[in-house]
Each structure stands twice: as C-alpha cells, then as structure tokens.
Short mmCIF file of C-alpha atoms in Angstrom, two decimals:
data_model
loop_
_atom_site.label_atom_id
_atom_site.label_comp_id
_atom_site.label_asym_id
_atom_site.label_seq_id
_atom_site.Cartn_x
_atom_site.Cartn_y
_atom_site.Cartn_z
CA MET A 1115 100.60 135.97 134.20
CA GLN A 1116 100.52 138.67 136.82
CA LEU A 1117 99.96 138.57 140.58
CA LEU A 1118 96.82 140.69 141.00
CA HIS A 1119 96.27 140.78 144.74
CA THR A 1120 96.55 139.09 148.11
CA MET A 1121 93.48 139.05 150.36
CA LEU A 1122 93.73 139.65 154.09
CA ARG A 1123 90.76 139.38 156.43
CA VAL A 1124 90.73 142.33 158.82
CA GLY A 1125 88.87 142.96 162.07
CA ASP A 1126 88.35 146.70 161.60
CA ARG A 1127 88.17 148.01 158.05
CA GLN A 1128 89.03 151.65 158.78
CA ARG A 1129 91.84 150.79 161.20
CA SER A 1130 93.42 148.60 158.52
CA ILE A 1131 92.96 151.18 155.76
CA ASP A 1132 94.60 153.77 158.02
CA PHE A 1133 97.51 151.43 158.76
CA TYR A 1134 98.25 150.53 155.15
CA THR A 1135 97.82 154.11 153.88
CA LYS A 1136 99.07 156.33 156.73
CA VAL A 1137 101.69 154.04 158.28
CA ILE A 1138 102.92 151.94 155.34
CA GLY A 1139 102.30 154.58 152.65
CA MET A 1140 100.05 152.71 150.21
CA ASP A 1141 97.15 154.36 148.41
CA LEU A 1142 93.51 153.42 148.87
CA LEU A 1143 92.42 152.46 145.35
CA ARG A 1144 88.77 151.53 145.82
CA THR A 1145 86.22 150.14 148.24
CA THR A 1146 83.26 147.89 147.62
CA GLU A 1147 80.36 147.41 150.01
CA ARG A 1148 78.66 144.02 149.73
CA ALA A 1149 76.01 144.45 152.43
CA TYR A 1150 73.82 141.64 151.13
CA GLN A 1151 76.78 139.23 151.21
CA GLY A 1152 77.97 140.58 154.58
CA TYR A 1153 81.39 141.97 153.73
CA THR A 1154 83.23 145.12 152.67
CA LEU A 1155 86.38 145.26 150.51
CA ALA A 1156 89.14 147.84 150.35
CA PHE A 1157 92.01 147.59 147.86
CA VAL A 1158 95.35 149.27 148.64
CA ALA A 1159 98.58 149.35 146.64
CA PHE A 1160 101.65 151.30 145.71
CA ASN A 1161 101.91 153.19 142.42
CA GLY A 1162 98.32 152.72 141.26
CA GLY A 1163 98.18 148.94 141.69
CA ASN A 1164 97.28 146.56 138.87
CA LYS A 1165 96.88 149.25 136.22
CA ASN A 1166 100.61 149.98 136.59
CA GLY A 1167 101.75 146.38 136.98
CA GLU A 1168 101.78 146.43 140.79
CA ALA A 1169 100.10 143.86 143.03
CA GLU A 1170 97.33 144.99 145.37
CA LEU A 1171 96.19 144.05 148.87
CA GLU A 1172 92.51 143.28 149.27
CA LEU A 1173 91.42 144.04 152.84
CA THR A 1174 88.24 142.05 153.51
CA TYR A 1175 86.08 143.00 156.47
CA ASN A 1176 83.41 140.39 157.20
CA HIS A 1177 80.62 142.24 158.98
CA GLY A 1178 80.56 141.44 162.67
CA VAL A 1179 83.90 139.61 162.77
CA SER A 1180 86.58 141.47 164.72
CA ASP A 1181 89.37 138.88 164.98
CA TYR A 1182 90.70 135.74 163.32
CA ASP A 1183 92.90 132.80 164.18
CA LEU A 1184 95.82 133.41 161.83
CA GLY A 1185 96.91 129.77 161.77
CA SER A 1186 100.43 128.56 161.21
CA ALA A 1187 100.59 128.69 157.40
CA TYR A 1188 100.70 132.48 157.03
CA GLY A 1189 104.18 133.96 156.71
CA HIS A 1190 104.51 137.59 155.68
CA ILE A 1191 104.04 140.20 152.96
CA ALA A 1192 107.36 141.45 151.61
CA LEU A 1193 107.73 145.11 150.57
CA GLY A 1194 110.86 146.58 148.99
CA VAL A 1195 112.20 149.91 150.28
CA GLY A 1196 115.31 151.98 149.70
CA ASN A 1197 116.47 152.09 153.33
CA VAL A 1198 115.02 149.61 155.82
CA ALA A 1199 116.18 151.45 158.97
CA VAL A 1200 114.80 154.80 157.80
CA THR A 1201 111.53 153.15 156.79
CA CYS A 1202 111.25 151.50 160.22
CA GLU A 1203 111.71 154.86 161.91
CA ARG A 1204 109.02 156.44 159.75
CA ILE A 1205 106.65 153.56 160.49
CA ARG A 1206 107.38 153.79 164.22
CA GLU A 1207 106.76 157.56 164.22
CA ALA A 1208 103.41 156.93 162.47
CA GLY A 1209 102.38 154.48 165.21
CA GLY A 1210 103.44 151.18 163.63
CA ASN A 1211 104.82 148.28 165.65
CA ILE A 1212 108.28 147.11 164.56
CA THR A 1213 108.67 143.50 165.73
CA ARG A 1214 112.15 142.96 164.25
CA GLU A 1215 114.53 145.86 163.83
CA ALA A 1216 116.40 146.39 160.57
CA GLY A 1217 119.32 144.01 160.17
CA PRO A 1218 120.70 141.27 157.96
CA VAL A 1219 118.61 138.17 157.39
CA LYS A 1220 119.91 135.17 159.32
CA GLY A 1221 122.74 133.62 157.33
CA GLY A 1222 122.77 136.36 154.67
CA THR A 1223 123.35 140.01 153.93
CA THR A 1224 119.92 141.23 152.79
CA VAL A 1225 118.63 143.77 155.32
CA ILE A 1226 115.11 143.06 156.57
CA ALA A 1227 112.73 144.15 159.32
CA PHE A 1228 109.26 143.09 160.42
CA VAL A 1229 106.23 145.28 161.06
CA GLU A 1230 103.04 143.97 162.63
CA ASP A 1231 99.76 145.08 161.14
CA PRO A 1232 96.80 145.99 163.42
CA ASP A 1233 95.36 142.46 163.20
CA GLY A 1234 98.60 140.83 164.32
#
C-alpha cells in the first residue's frame, strides 16, 4: 500500500497553489476543472509526487465556497526538512505565517514548528 494523497478544501484555489508552491516549495503537478460538478482540483507535491513514491496534496476548491469550519478533528500535515529554523525563516520571508517557532516538541527532542496555511 501507498499513501496517495490528502485532500484539503480551500477557499481560494490560486492563493492556496501559491502558498504551497511559492512559500512551502512544492510543485504544482496538475489541475483538473470539473465545472459541471462545481469544483476544481490542484495536486501539489515534492519530488514529482506519486510517480516517485511521494504523497500528494489535493487542493479542492468548491466553486463559490470561500471558507470552511475546520472542526476539531483536523490536526496537521507533517513535512520533513533538514533545518527547521532555517525553513521557518524562508517561509516567513516568503509571506508565510509561523504559528509556533522552531523548538523541541513538548517532552521530547525532535525539533518542530507550525506554519498556518491561507485557510487557517
């Protein structure tokens, strides 16, 4: 088995594509317009996505819907990087919002940080 993708509903397709490509550094792999069904898809990933064994993010824009109630079940998307502090600075310089600065996870030594995407 392989994790293929995680789907996120987004309020502004282009804003989200710009965030995941320009701020986070993923590549836009493909888009699909489903006008009849009322939604547009954009797939982003690192290193070519599924074809290279990497999971993808499916950004789903439902036409006419600009915001969502995120609920309490959603947690986070974890990305591995070489240097968390340096990555946070790059994200900040690109306009990203760091909500937890780089530092050890509570009760451990793994260094983590949190970045908020444009939809919160």
